[in-house]
Short mmCIF file of N, CA and C in Angstrom, two decimals:
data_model
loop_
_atom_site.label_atom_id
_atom_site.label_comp_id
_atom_site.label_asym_id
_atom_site.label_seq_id
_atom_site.Cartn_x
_atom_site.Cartn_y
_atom_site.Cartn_z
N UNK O 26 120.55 106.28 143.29
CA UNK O 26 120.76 105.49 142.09
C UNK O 26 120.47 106.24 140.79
N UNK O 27 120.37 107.58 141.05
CA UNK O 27 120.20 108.40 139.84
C UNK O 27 120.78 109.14 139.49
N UNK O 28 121.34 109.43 137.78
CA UNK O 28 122.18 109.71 137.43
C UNK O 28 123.57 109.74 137.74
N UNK O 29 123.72 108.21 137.98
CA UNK O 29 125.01 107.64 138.12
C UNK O 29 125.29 106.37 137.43
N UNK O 30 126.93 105.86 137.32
CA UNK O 30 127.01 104.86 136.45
C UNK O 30 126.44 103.80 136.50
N UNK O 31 125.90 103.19 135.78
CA UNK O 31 124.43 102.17 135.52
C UNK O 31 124.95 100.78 137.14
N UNK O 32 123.95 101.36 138.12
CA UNK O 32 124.15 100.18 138.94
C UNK O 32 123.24 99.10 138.31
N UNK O 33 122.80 97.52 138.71
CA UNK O 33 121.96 96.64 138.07
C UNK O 33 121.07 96.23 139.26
N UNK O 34 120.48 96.12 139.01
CA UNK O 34 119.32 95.51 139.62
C UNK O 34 118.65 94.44 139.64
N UNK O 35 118.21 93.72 138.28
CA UNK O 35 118.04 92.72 138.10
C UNK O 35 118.55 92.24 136.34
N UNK O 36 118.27 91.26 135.98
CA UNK O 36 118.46 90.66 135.10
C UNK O 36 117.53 88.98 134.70
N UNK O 37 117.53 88.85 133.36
CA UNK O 37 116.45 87.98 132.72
C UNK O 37 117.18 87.09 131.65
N UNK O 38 117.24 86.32 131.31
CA UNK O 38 116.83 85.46 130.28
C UNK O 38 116.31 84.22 129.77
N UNK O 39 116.06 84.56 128.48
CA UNK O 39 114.78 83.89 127.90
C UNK O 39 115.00 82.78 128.08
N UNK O 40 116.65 82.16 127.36
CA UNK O 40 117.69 81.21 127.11
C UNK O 40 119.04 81.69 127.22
N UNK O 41 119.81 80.35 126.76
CA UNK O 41 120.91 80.46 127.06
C UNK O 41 121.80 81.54 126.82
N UNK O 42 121.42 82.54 125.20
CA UNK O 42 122.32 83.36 124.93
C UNK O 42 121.20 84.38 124.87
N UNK O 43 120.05 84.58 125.35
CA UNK O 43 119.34 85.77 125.39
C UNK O 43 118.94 86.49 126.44
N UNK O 44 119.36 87.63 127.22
CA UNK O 44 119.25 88.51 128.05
C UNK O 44 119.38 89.74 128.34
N UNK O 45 118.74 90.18 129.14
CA UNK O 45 118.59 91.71 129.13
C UNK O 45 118.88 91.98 130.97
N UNK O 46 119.62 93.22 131.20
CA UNK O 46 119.55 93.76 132.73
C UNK O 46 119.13 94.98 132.77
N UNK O 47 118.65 95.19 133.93
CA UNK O 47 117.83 96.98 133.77
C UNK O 47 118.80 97.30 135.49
N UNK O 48 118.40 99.09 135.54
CA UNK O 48 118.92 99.14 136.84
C UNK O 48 118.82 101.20 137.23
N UNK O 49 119.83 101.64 137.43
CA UNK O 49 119.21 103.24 137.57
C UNK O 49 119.32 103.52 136.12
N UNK O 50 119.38 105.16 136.20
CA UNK O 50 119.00 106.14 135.18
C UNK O 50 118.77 104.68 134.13
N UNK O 51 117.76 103.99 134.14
CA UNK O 51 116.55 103.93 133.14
C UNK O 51 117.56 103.02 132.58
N UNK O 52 118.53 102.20 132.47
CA UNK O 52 119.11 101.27 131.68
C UNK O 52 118.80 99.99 131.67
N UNK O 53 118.57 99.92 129.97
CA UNK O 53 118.72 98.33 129.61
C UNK O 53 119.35 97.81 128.99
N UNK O 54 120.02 96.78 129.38
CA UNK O 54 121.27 96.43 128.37
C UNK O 54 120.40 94.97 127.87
N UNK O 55 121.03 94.55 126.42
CA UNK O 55 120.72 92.82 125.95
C UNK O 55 121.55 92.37 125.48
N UNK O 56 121.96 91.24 126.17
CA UNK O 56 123.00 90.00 125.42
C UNK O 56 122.12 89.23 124.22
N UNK O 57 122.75 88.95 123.19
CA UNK O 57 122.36 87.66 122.21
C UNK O 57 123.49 86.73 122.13
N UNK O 58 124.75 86.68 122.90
CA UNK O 58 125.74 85.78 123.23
C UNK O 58 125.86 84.91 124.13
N UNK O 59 124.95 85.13 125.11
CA UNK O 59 124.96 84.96 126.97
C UNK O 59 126.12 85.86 127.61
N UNK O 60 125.62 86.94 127.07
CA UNK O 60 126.47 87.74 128.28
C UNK O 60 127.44 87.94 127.93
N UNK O 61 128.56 87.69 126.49
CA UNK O 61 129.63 87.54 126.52
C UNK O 61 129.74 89.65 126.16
N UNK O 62 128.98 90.16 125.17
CA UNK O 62 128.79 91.25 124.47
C UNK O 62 127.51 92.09 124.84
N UNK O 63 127.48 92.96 125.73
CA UNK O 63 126.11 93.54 125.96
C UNK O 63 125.77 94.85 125.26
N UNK O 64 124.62 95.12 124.65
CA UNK O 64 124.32 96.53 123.78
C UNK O 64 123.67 97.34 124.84
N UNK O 65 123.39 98.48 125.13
CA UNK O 65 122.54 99.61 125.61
C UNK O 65 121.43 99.59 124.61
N UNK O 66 119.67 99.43 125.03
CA UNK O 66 118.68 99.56 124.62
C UNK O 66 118.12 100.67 124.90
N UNK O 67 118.28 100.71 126.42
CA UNK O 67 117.57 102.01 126.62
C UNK O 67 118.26 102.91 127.27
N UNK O 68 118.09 104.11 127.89
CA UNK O 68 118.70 104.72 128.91
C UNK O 68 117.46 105.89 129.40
N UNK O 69 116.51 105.91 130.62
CA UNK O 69 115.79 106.58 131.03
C UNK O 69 116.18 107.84 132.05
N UNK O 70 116.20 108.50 131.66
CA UNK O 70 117.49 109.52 132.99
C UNK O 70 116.46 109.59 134.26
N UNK O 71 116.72 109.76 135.36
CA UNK O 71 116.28 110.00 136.31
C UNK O 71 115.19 108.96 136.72
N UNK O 72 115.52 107.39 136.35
CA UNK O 72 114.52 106.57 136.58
C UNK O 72 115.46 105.77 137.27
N UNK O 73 114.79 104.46 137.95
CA UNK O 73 115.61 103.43 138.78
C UNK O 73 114.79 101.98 137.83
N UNK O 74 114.96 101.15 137.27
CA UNK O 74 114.45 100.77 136.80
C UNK O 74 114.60 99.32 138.04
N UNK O 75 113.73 98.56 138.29
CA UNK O 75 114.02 97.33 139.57
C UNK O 75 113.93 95.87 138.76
N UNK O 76 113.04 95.92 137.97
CA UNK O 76 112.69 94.63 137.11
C UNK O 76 112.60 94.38 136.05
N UNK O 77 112.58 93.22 135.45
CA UNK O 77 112.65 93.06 134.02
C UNK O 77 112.59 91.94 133.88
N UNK O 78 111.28 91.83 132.67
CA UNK O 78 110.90 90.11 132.44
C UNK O 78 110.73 90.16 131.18
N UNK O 79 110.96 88.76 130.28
CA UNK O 79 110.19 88.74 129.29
C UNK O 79 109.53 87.28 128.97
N UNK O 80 108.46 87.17 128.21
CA UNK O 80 107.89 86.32 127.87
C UNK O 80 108.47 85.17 127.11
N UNK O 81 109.04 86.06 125.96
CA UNK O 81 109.59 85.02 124.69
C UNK O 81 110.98 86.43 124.28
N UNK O 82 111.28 86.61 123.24
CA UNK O 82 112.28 87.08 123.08
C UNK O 82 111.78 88.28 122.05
N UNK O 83 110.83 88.47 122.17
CA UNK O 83 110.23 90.00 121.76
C UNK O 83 109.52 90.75 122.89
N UNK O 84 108.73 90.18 123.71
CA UNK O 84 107.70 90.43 124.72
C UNK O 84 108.41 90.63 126.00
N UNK O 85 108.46 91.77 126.36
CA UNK O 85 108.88 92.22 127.77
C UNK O 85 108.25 93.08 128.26
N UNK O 86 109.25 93.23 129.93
CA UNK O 86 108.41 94.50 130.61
C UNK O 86 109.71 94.87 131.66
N UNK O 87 109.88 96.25 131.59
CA UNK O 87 110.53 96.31 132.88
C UNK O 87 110.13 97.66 133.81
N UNK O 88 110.19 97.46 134.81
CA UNK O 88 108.87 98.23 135.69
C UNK O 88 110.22 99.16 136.71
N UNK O 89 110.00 100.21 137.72
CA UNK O 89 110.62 100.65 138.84
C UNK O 89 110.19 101.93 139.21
N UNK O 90 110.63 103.07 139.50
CA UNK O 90 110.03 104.05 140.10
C UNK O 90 111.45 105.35 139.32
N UNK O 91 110.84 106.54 139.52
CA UNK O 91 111.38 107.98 139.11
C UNK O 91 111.62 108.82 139.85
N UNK O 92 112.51 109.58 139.49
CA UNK O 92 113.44 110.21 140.51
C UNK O 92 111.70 111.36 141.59
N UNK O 93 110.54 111.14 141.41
CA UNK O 93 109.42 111.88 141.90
C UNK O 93 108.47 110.53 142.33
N UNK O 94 108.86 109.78 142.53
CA UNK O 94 108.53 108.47 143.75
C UNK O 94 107.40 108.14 142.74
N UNK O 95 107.29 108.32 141.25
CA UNK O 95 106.44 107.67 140.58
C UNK O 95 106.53 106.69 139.88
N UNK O 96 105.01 105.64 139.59
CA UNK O 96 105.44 104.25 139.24
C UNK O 96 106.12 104.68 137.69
N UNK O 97 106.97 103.68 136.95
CA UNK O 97 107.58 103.25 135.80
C UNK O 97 107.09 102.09 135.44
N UNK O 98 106.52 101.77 134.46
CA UNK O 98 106.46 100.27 133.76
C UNK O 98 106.30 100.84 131.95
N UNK O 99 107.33 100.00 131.46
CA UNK O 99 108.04 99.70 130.09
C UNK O 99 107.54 98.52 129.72
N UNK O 100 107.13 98.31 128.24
CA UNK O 100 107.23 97.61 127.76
C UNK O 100 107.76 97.71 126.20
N UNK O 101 107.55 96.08 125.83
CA UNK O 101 108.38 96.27 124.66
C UNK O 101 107.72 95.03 123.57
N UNK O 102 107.65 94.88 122.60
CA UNK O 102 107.31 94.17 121.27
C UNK O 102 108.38 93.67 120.29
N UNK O 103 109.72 94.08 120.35
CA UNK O 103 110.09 93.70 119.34
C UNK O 103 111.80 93.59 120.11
N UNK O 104 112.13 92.92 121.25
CA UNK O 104 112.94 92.48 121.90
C UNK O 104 113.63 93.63 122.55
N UNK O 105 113.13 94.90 122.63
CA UNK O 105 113.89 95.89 123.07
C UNK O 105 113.91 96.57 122.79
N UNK O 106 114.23 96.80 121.35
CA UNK O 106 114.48 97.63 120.56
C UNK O 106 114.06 98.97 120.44
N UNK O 107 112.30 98.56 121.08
CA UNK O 107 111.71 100.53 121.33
C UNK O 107 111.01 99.57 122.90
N UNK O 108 111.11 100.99 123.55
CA UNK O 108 110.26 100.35 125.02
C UNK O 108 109.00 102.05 124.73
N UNK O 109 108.11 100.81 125.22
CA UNK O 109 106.96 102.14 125.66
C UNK O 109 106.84 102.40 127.05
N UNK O 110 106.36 103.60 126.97
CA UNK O 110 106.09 104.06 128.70
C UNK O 110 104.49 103.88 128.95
N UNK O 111 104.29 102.83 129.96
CA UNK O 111 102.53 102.29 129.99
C UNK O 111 102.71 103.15 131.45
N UNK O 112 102.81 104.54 131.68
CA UNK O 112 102.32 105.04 132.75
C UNK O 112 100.81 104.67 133.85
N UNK O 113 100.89 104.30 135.20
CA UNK O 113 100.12 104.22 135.20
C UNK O 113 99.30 105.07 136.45
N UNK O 114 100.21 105.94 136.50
CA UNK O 114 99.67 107.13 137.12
C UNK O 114 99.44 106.64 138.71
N UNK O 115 100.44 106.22 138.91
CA UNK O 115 100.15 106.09 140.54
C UNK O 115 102.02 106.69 141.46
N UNK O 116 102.02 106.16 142.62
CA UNK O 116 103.09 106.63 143.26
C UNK O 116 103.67 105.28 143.78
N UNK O 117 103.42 104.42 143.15
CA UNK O 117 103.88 102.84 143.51
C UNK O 117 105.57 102.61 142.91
N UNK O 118 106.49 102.11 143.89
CA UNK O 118 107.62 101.75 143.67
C UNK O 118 107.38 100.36 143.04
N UNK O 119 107.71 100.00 141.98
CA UNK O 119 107.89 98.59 141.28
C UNK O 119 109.07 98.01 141.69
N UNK O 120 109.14 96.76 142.48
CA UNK O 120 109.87 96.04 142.75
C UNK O 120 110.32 94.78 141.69
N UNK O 121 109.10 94.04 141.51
CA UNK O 121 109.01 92.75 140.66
C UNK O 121 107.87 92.58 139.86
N UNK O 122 108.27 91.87 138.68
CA UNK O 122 107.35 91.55 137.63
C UNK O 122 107.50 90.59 137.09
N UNK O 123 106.15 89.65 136.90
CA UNK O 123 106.35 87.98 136.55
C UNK O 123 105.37 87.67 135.85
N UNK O 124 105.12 87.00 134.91
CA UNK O 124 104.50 86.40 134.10
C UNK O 124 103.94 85.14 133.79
N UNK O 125 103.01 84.25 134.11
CA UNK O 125 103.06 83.15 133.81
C UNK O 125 102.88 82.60 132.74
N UNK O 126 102.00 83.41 131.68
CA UNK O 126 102.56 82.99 130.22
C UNK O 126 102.01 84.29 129.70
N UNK O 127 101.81 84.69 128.37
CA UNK O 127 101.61 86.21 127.27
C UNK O 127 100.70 86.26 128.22
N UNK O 128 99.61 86.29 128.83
CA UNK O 128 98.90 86.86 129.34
C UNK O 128 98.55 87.10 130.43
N UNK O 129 98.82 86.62 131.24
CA UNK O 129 98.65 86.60 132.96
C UNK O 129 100.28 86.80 133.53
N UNK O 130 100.20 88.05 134.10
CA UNK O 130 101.01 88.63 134.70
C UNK O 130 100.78 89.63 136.22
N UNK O 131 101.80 89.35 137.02
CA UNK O 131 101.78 90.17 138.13
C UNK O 131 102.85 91.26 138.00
N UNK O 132 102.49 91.95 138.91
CA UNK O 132 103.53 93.51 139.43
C UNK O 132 103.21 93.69 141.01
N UNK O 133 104.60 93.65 141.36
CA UNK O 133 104.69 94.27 143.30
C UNK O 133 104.87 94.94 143.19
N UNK O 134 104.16 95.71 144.12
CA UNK O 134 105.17 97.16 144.30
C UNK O 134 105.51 97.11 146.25
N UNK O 135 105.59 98.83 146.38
CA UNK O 135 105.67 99.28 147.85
C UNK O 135 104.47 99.45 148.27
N UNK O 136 103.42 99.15 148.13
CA UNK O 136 101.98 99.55 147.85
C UNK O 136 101.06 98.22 147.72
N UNK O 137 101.25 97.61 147.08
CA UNK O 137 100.30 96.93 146.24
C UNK O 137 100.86 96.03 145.54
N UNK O 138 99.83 94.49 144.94
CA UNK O 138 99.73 94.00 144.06
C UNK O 138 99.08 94.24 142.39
N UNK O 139 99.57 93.65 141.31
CA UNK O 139 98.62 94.37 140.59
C UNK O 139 98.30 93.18 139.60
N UNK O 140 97.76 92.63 138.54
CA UNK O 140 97.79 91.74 137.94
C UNK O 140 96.78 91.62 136.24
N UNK O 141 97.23 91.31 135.34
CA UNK O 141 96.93 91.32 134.21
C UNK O 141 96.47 90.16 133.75
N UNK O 142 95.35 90.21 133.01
CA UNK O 142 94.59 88.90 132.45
C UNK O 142 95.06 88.84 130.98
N UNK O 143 95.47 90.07 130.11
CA UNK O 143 95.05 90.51 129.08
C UNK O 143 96.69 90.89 128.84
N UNK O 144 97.83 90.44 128.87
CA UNK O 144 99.25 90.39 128.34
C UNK O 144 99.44 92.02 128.77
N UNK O 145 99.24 92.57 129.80
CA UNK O 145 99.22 94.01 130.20
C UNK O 145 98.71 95.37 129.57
N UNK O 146 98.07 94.82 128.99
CA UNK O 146 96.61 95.88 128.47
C UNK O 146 95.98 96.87 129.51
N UNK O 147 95.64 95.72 130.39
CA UNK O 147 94.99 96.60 131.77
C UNK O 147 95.78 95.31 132.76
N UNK O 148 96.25 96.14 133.94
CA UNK O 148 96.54 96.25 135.19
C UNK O 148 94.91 96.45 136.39
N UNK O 149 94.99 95.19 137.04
CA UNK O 149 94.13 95.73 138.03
C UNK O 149 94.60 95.30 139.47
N UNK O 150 94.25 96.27 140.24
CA UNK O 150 94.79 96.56 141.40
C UNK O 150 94.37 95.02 142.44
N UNK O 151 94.97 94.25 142.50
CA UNK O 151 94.78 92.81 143.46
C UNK O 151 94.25 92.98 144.98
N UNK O 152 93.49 93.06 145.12
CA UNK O 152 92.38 93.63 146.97
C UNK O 152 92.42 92.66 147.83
N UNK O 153 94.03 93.25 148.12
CA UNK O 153 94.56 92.55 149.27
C UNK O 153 95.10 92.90 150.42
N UNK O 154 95.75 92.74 151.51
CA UNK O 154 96.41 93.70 152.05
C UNK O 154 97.78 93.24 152.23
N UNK O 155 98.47 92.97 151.45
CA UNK O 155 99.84 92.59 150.77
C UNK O 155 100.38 94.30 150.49
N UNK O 156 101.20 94.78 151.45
CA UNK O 156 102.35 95.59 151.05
C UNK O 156 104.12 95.47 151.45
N UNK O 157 104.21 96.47 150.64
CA UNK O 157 105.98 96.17 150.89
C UNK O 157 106.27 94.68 150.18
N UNK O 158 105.80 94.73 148.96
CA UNK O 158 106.32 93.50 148.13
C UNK O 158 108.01 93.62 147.72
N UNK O 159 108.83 92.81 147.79
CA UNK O 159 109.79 92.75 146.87
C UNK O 159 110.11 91.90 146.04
N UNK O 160 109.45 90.86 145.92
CA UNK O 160 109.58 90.22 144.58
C UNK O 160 108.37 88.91 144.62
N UNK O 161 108.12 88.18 143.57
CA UNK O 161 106.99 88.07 143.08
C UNK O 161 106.76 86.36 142.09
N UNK O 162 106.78 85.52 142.38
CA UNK O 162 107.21 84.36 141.45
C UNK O 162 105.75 83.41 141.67
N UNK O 163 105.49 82.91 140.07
CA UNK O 163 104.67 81.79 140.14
C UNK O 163 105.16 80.77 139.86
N UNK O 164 104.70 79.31 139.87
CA UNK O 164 105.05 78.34 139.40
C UNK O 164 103.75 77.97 138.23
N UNK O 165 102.52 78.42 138.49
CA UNK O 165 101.42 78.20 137.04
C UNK O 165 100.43 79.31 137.55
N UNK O 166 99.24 79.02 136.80
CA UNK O 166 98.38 80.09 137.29
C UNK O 166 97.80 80.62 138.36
N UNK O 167 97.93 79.12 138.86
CA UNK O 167 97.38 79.21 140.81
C UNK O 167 97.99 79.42 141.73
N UNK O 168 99.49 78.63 141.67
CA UNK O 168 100.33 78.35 142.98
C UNK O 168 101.13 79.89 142.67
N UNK O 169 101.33 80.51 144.08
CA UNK O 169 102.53 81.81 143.74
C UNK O 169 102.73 82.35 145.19
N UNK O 170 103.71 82.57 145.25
CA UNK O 170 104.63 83.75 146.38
C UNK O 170 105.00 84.88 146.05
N UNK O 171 104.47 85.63 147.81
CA UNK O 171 105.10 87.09 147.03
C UNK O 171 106.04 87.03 148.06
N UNK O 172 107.37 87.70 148.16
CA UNK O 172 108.09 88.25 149.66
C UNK O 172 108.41 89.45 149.84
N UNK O 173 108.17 89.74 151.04
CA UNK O 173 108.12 91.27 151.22
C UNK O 173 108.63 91.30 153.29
N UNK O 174 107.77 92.60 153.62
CA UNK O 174 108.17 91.99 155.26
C UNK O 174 107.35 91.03 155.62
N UNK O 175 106.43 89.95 154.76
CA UNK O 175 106.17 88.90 155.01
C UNK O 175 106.29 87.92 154.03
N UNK O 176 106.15 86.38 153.84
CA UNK O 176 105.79 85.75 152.68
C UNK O 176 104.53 85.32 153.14
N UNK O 177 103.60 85.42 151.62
CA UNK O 177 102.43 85.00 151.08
C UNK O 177 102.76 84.14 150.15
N UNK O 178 101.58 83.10 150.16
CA UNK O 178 101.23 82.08 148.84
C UNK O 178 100.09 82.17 148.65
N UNK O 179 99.94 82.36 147.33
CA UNK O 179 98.10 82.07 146.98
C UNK O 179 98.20 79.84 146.27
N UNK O 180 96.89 79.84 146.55
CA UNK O 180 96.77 78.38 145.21
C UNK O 180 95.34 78.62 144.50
N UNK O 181 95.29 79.93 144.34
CA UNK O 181 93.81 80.29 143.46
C UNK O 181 93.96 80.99 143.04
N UNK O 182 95.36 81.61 141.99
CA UNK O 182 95.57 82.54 141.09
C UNK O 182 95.72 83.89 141.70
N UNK O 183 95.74 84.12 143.30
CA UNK O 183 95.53 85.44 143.86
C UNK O 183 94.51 85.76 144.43
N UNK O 184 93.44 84.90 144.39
CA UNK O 184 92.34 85.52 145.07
C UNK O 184 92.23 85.79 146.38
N UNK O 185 92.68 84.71 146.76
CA UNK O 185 93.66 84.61 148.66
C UNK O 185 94.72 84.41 148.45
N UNK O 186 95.29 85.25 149.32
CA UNK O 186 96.76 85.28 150.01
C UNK O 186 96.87 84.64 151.53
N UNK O 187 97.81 83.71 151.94
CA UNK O 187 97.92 83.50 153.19
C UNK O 187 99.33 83.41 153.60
N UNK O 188 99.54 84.39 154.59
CA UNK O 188 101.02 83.90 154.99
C UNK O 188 101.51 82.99 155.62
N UNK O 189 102.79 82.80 155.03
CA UNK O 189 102.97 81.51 155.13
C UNK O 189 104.13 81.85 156.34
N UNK O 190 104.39 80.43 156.96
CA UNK O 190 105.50 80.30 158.02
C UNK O 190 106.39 81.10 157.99
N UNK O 191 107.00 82.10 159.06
CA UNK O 191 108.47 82.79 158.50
C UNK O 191 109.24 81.92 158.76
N UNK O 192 110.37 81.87 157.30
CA UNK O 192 112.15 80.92 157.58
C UNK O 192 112.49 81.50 159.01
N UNK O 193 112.99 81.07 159.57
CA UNK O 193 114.25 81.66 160.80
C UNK O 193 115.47 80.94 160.73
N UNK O 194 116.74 81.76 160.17
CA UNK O 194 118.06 80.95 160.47
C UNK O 194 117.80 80.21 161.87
N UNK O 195 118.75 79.28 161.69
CA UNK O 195 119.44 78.06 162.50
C UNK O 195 120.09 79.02 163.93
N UNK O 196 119.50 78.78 165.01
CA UNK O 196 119.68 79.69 166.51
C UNK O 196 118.93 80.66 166.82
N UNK O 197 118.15 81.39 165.48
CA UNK O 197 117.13 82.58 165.79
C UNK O 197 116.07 81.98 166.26
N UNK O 198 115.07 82.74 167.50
CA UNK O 198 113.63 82.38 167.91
C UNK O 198 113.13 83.09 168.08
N UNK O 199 111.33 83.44 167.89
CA UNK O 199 110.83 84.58 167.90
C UNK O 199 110.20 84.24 169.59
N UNK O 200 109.97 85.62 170.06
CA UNK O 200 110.10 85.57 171.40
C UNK O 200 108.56 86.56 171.61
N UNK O 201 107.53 85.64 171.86
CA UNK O 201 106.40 86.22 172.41
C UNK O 201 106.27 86.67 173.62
N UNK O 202 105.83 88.11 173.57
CA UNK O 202 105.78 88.71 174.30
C UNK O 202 104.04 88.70 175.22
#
């Protein structure tokens, strides 16, 4: 997915006509139409970018990994317009990133959970044994799922994780051995 024409990965918006998609070599595009007209914000060469959230319509983040299996997380203040690089010096693939309001936020990776009290100031590492996340959703501060090669729910903000039932399509059965 590097250095080739912008595949996508994910995509966000705030509202109806505000959005942004990220995806390889480091691209972010933003609608202020819904999609009808998209601009190039960023372009990171040799990055895969996986996620992208924002708070309100200045406040974002979009997170993924570099062509040297290192983590990426971006953010931004003023809808895009400049992204910073909040390196954080690890070898974690960023999958997903979610927010439940300016200040309390999660990050999955291939590795790890990570989670912010402080609108992503500091990142701290969630001491769990949750890996192989791929994506990441709350409904408020307590209730949340992660999915990965398993699903977890916490209802205490993260402090416990418990997995929860696996779905099985309609005819599949797991077969104890």
């Amino acid at each position: 997915p590097f250095n080739m024409t912008p595949s996508f990965t994910d995509v966000y918006f705030i509202n109806s006509t505000h959005g942004w998609v990220c995806g390889g070599n480091g691209f972010i595009f933003k609608t202020t139409n819904g999609g009808v007209d998209w601009v190039e914000q960023s372009s990171y060469e040799h990055r895969l970018l996986r996620t992208i959230f924002f708070t309100d319509q200045n406040n974002g983040w979009a997170a993924g990994t570099d062509i040297s299996f290192n983590d990426v997380l971006l953010s931004t203040t003023n809808g895009g317009s400049t992204w910073i690089d909040r390196d954080m010096s690890t070898t974690d693939d960023f999958s997903s990133i979610y927010f439940v309001n300016s200040n309390i936020g999660w990050l999955a990776s291939n590795l790890r959970l990570y989670k912010t009290t402080n609108g992503g100031n500091e990142w701290i590492v969630n001491t769990t044994n949750i890996t192989m996340s791929n994506s990441i959703f709350f409904i408020n501060e307590n209730i949340g799922w992660v999915a990965g090669h398993k699903l977890y729910k916490t209802t205490d903000g993260g402090l416990n994780w418990n997995e929860s039932v696996r779905p099985l399509p309609s005819g599949w059965q797991t077969n104890i051995i």
